[in-house]
XYZ file of C-alpha atoms in Angstrom:
380
model
C 58.957 62.148 32.418
C 57.617 58.488 33.567
C 60.209 57.279 36.196
C 59.656 56.695 39.855
C 62.271 57.999 41.582
C 63.505 55.666 44.417
C 64.616 58.448 46.947
C 62.647 61.777 47.476
C 64.368 65.047 48.053
C 61.811 67.517 49.879
C 61.505 70.526 47.780
C 63.709 73.936 48.368
C 62.163 76.822 50.228
C 63.115 78.738 47.208
C 61.139 76.052 44.918
C 58.108 76.589 46.808
C 58.333 80.487 46.466
C 58.529 80.149 42.717
C 56.501 77.526 41.610
C 52.963 76.147 41.958
C 52.880 72.183 40.888
C 50.034 70.176 40.074
C 50.938 66.430 39.603
C 49.735 64.946 36.336
C 48.952 61.499 36.001
C 48.434 59.631 32.643
C 49.370 56.104 30.823
C 52.404 56.822 28.647
C 53.937 53.319 28.269
C 52.774 49.887 27.863
C 50.436 48.048 28.444
C 48.875 51.759 29.249
C 46.690 53.206 26.144
C 49.394 55.256 25.158
C 47.986 57.528 22.692
C 45.247 58.225 25.362
C 47.920 59.049 27.829
C 49.850 61.024 25.093
C 46.573 63.391 24.102
C 45.519 63.568 27.793
C 49.066 65.133 28.740
C 49.102 67.419 25.591
C 45.948 68.857 26.933
C 47.147 69.645 30.360
C 50.714 71.174 28.939
C 48.807 73.404 26.474
C 46.648 74.521 29.260
C 49.502 74.936 31.768
C 51.383 76.994 28.989
C 48.249 79.538 28.627
C 47.867 79.674 32.855
C 51.719 80.976 32.652
C 51.067 83.354 29.701
C 48.554 85.015 31.813
C 51.036 85.567 34.653
C 50.535 82.064 36.144
C 49.274 81.489 40.014
C 49.529 84.392 41.956
C 52.523 85.652 40.213
C 54.026 82.425 40.479
C 54.463 79.754 37.389
C 52.533 76.517 37.136
C 54.731 73.539 36.667
C 53.091 70.098 35.687
C 55.059 67.121 37.540
C 54.435 64.560 35.680
C 54.357 60.740 36.328
C 53.500 57.847 34.262
C 51.148 55.498 35.587
C 51.533 52.686 32.824
C 47.601 51.640 33.598
C 49.542 50.017 36.596
C 47.050 50.814 39.864
C 50.419 49.881 42.311
C 52.289 52.414 40.178
C 49.938 55.046 40.167
C 49.331 54.797 44.212
C 53.412 54.989 44.440
C 53.026 57.902 42.255
C 50.425 60.101 44.415
C 52.440 58.914 47.440
C 55.604 60.740 45.913
C 54.099 63.847 44.560
C 52.439 64.511 47.966
C 55.760 64.410 49.596
C 57.050 66.628 46.769
C 54.427 69.384 47.948
C 52.336 69.506 45.003
C 49.061 71.577 45.326
C 46.867 69.191 43.464
C 46.722 65.949 41.437
C 45.238 65.656 37.662
C 44.589 63.341 34.959
C 44.515 59.896 34.734
C 42.722 57.824 31.926
C 42.204 54.274 33.104
C 39.336 54.149 35.365
C 40.976 51.442 37.476
C 43.951 52.966 37.863
C 42.288 56.470 38.609
C 40.145 54.762 41.534
C 43.531 53.825 43.297
C 44.827 57.081 42.934
C 41.380 58.671 44.008
C 41.315 56.631 47.356
C 45.059 57.286 48.040
C 44.651 60.657 47.838
C 41.540 61.029 49.818
C 43.716 58.964 52.554
C 46.540 61.637 52.314
C 44.421 64.946 52.044
C 45.575 65.714 48.406
C 43.028 67.404 45.689
C 42.516 65.254 42.611
C 40.788 66.388 39.890
C 40.066 63.434 37.703
C 40.107 64.145 33.927
C 38.811 60.744 31.942
C 38.060 58.097 34.340
C 34.572 57.005 34.444
C 33.819 54.466 36.752
C 31.109 55.342 39.442
C 32.747 54.152 42.389
C 35.863 56.464 42.443
C 36.307 56.314 45.560
C 35.211 53.817 48.575
C 33.731 56.630 50.595
C 32.371 60.253 49.999
C 35.447 62.265 49.511
C 36.038 65.946 49.854
C 39.274 65.855 47.926
C 38.474 64.235 44.744
C 36.493 65.940 41.836
C 35.787 64.606 38.313
C 35.232 65.857 35.116
C 34.313 62.810 33.116
C 30.749 61.595 33.175
C 30.183 58.620 35.406
C 29.876 55.252 33.371
C 26.315 54.532 34.636
C 25.269 57.905 32.883
C 27.195 57.690 29.632
C 26.606 54.005 29.022
C 22.914 54.561 29.678
C 23.367 56.655 26.806
C 25.049 53.653 24.896
C 22.185 51.163 26.049
C 19.442 54.119 24.603
C 21.400 54.036 21.224
C 21.082 50.278 20.490
C 17.716 50.147 21.601
C 16.417 52.966 19.563
C 18.722 50.942 16.723
C 16.661 47.870 17.634
C 19.283 45.890 19.043
C 17.754 43.432 21.845
C 20.271 40.628 21.724
C 23.410 41.561 22.776
C 26.633 39.915 23.258
C 29.705 40.967 24.979
C 32.892 39.762 24.923
C 34.526 40.688 28.348
C 38.073 40.485 29.941
C 38.236 40.401 33.944
C 38.322 44.265 35.082
C 35.845 46.192 37.961
C 35.310 48.523 34.734
C 34.412 46.266 32.193
C 31.962 44.304 34.855
C 30.769 47.376 35.629
C 29.761 48.673 31.736
C 28.058 45.138 31.433
C 25.862 45.378 34.420
C 24.707 48.784 33.450
C 24.259 47.415 30.039
C 22.044 44.251 31.252
C 20.239 46.408 33.868
C 19.036 49.185 31.065
C 18.213 46.524 28.249
C 16.481 43.999 30.488
C 13.231 46.086 30.733
C 13.077 46.656 27.283
C 13.115 42.759 26.568
C 16.846 42.946 25.938
C 19.431 40.275 26.840
C 22.910 40.860 27.326
C 25.346 37.716 26.986
C 28.887 37.327 28.084
C 31.494 35.510 26.641
C 34.838 35.269 29.053
C 37.871 35.753 26.973
C 40.192 34.505 29.465
C 38.388 30.848 28.410
C 37.399 31.914 25.020
C 38.784 32.777 21.279
C 37.942 35.137 18.725
C 36.125 31.831 17.102
C 33.996 31.072 20.031
C 32.620 34.743 20.148
C 31.595 34.174 16.784
C 29.775 31.139 17.140
C 28.132 32.721 20.134
C 26.780 35.396 17.862
C 25.339 32.931 15.454
C 23.690 30.736 18.012
C 22.153 33.406 20.009
C 21.063 35.049 16.952
C 22.575 38.071 18.304
C 22.221 41.501 16.510
C 25.237 43.494 18.069
C 28.631 42.302 19.782
C 30.195 45.175 22.146
C 34.072 44.797 23.067
C 34.701 44.996 26.753
C 38.485 44.439 26.019
C 41.598 45.626 25.286
C 43.446 46.914 22.593
C 45.341 45.988 20.470
C 44.484 42.450 21.422
C 42.008 40.587 21.969
C 40.166 43.435 20.254
C 41.709 43.341 16.722
C 41.435 39.564 16.073
C 38.036 39.781 17.459
C 36.920 42.528 14.843
C 38.211 40.688 12.191
C 37.103 37.309 12.760
C 33.505 38.890 13.190
C 33.854 40.604 9.793
C 34.855 37.759 7.701
C 32.834 35.544 9.147
C 29.489 34.914 6.636
C 27.312 34.057 9.261
C 27.265 37.248 10.740
C 26.654 39.768 8.229
C 25.011 42.657 9.416
C 26.098 42.062 12.815
C 26.746 45.859 14.807
C 29.981 45.756 16.522
C 30.577 48.306 18.926
C 33.566 49.613 21.296
C 31.479 51.870 24.379
C 34.947 52.621 25.996
C 35.874 54.889 23.202
C 39.406 52.779 21.205
C 38.056 54.116 18.131
C 38.251 57.612 18.878
C 42.154 57.062 18.172
C 44.409 56.690 15.107
C 45.585 53.586 16.588
C 42.819 51.812 16.272
C 42.328 52.489 12.458
C 46.382 51.748 12.409
C 45.349 48.470 13.344
C 42.347 47.208 11.646
C 42.211 49.618 8.404
C 38.578 49.491 6.967
C 37.440 46.943 9.991
C 37.613 49.970 12.142
C 35.025 51.694 11.067
C 31.488 51.801 11.507
C 32.107 50.812 15.494
C 29.953 53.041 17.599
C 31.677 54.280 20.660
C 31.213 56.782 23.346
C 32.761 60.305 22.880
C 32.580 63.401 25.341
C 32.176 66.328 23.118
C 29.209 69.042 22.456
C 28.376 68.566 18.902
C 29.528 71.884 17.885
C 32.746 73.513 20.005
C 32.303 77.189 20.994
C 34.755 79.534 20.333
C 37.035 78.651 23.195
C 36.860 74.998 22.384
C 37.417 75.542 18.658
C 40.552 77.622 19.355
C 41.786 75.197 21.540
C 41.502 72.628 19.176
C 43.452 73.872 16.645
C 46.169 74.912 19.405
C 45.690 70.741 19.903
C 45.733 69.409 16.541
C 49.163 71.300 15.775
C 50.954 69.995 19.328
C 49.304 66.619 18.465
C 50.151 66.555 14.723
C 46.814 64.861 14.513
C 42.969 65.327 15.590
C 42.555 65.993 19.066
C 40.456 63.178 20.823
C 38.371 64.371 23.597
C 40.398 63.210 25.829
C 42.702 65.895 24.999
C 40.002 68.340 25.693
C 39.519 66.720 29.041
C 43.308 67.121 30.007
C 43.143 71.215 28.990
C 39.993 71.557 31.008
C 41.102 69.546 33.765
C 44.171 72.067 34.502
C 42.085 75.188 33.503
C 39.419 74.724 36.590
C 42.576 73.435 38.567
C 44.149 76.945 38.131
C 41.078 78.912 38.806
C 40.542 77.222 41.799
C 44.329 77.764 43.175
C 43.701 81.436 41.942
C 40.388 81.964 43.841
C 41.199 80.183 46.683
C 44.989 80.044 47.391
C 47.685 77.145 46.702
C 47.242 75.397 49.866
C 46.212 71.967 49.482
C 43.566 72.124 52.432
C 41.751 74.925 50.990
C 40.726 73.039 47.512
C 37.988 70.839 49.278
C 35.957 74.019 50.321
C 36.145 75.023 46.692
C 34.779 72.620 44.653
C 31.292 73.607 45.145
C 31.743 77.390 44.155
C 33.565 76.290 40.518
C 32.077 77.798 37.907
C 34.429 77.900 35.007
C 33.907 77.993 30.891
C 35.407 74.967 29.745
C 36.163 73.538 25.982
C 33.166 71.741 26.070
C 30.536 73.868 28.015
C 30.495 75.677 31.724
C 31.634 73.489 34.005
C 30.197 73.353 37.569
C 30.435 70.593 40.349
C 28.008 69.237 42.481
C 27.002 66.019 44.778
C 25.256 63.237 42.413
C 23.578 60.756 44.126
C 25.543 57.336 44.316
C 28.556 58.824 43.426
C 31.182 59.864 45.830
C 33.261 62.493 44.292
C 32.255 65.869 43.500
C 31.059 65.667 39.852
C 30.533 67.859 36.559
C 26.867 66.830 36.147
C 27.389 66.298 32.911
C 29.853 66.585 30.226
C 27.935 66.311 26.681
C 27.903 62.711 25.725
C 27.507 61.517 21.755
C 27.635 58.286 20.371
C 29.935 58.380 17.493
C 31.633 56.163 14.751
C 33.827 56.304 11.913
C 32.190 56.833 8.701
C 32.799 53.466 6.542
C 32.938 55.509 3.465
C 35.317 58.288 5.183
C 37.217 56.548 7.798
C 39.025 59.546 8.997
C 35.122 61.306 9.102
C 33.008 60.941 12.645
C 29.252 60.260 12.587
C 27.261 61.155 15.179
C 24.888 58.711 15.695
C 23.476 59.779 18.780
C 23.878 63.032 21.472
C 22.676 64.378 24.409
C 22.953 67.859 22.875
C 19.867 68.831 21.580
C 20.634 69.684 17.849
C 20.505 67.005 15.098
C 23.329 64.262 14.233
C 25.688 65.716 11.667
C 28.997 64.841 10.749
C 32.009 66.220 12.159
């Protein structure tokens, strides 16, 4: 599933006639977020199975050609090139924003359609691209929702513990720009030069009320959370993880009760409709645990691509003209793409956005703290 091959055999004519291939990109090994990759792939595989049960694409079975990116941009670039040579009709997936950006730029250069499932970085391509579309909300949209949550909860002195990354730097900038007009401040602690103890001292010295983790998991995120939870000076400090790490079971396995009460962004509606509920039940059975929003993103990705290929044919060159006419029932709402200012790809504007945490009294239960839905917050 994960291997990158050294010699590429062109597909035989009989293979081209019998299968419609979609290249599926996901982080399935370290240092990638393996659990996210597993959920993403589970959603894509479930949707592909349903497409085939319904007769496939133009009577031909849909096949996912899976490649493991392992959170490595170079590996993702090589995978895109390989999949293009294999003659895939389109590319799908990826979770890590920096990796997805590399894949999107290469797909655009090669003229291969790419529907990005989960990555949120605004600048997914270097130029406006007709080849790339995205389901996940842009970072500037979702993280502003998170900043509004902080302001509504009274948090204006914020410290971020950050690692070097285009994604983390973009997130810190969005938060700073959104909080500043309201008198908010964001102080950054560079984790290349700091320890969890340094983070605790900065929180105390700055009289901060919130700490946001813009770092990887398990480390240094786990060590930082444990240090803050045990520092008597920091009782009442809000710890947040906007990128969504607490969504996954591995977070609670690493942190136990310390991992609850940490708000994060989740891209689900407050209440799933009939399609979402059915898919959610099937994903739970497939994963043997509650599906994350990433699993729903994977399902929606393949569902949309299947409809595009049915409606416009399997020639990759015809896909770019189809993005504007997409209108597909997804698990989280009706999916349509448009051109959004300052976003260079076709964008679903927007998937529902929630700020959620794990209930400290019942860590297996999620609490919706803020939502772009109009219904009142409630536990799920």
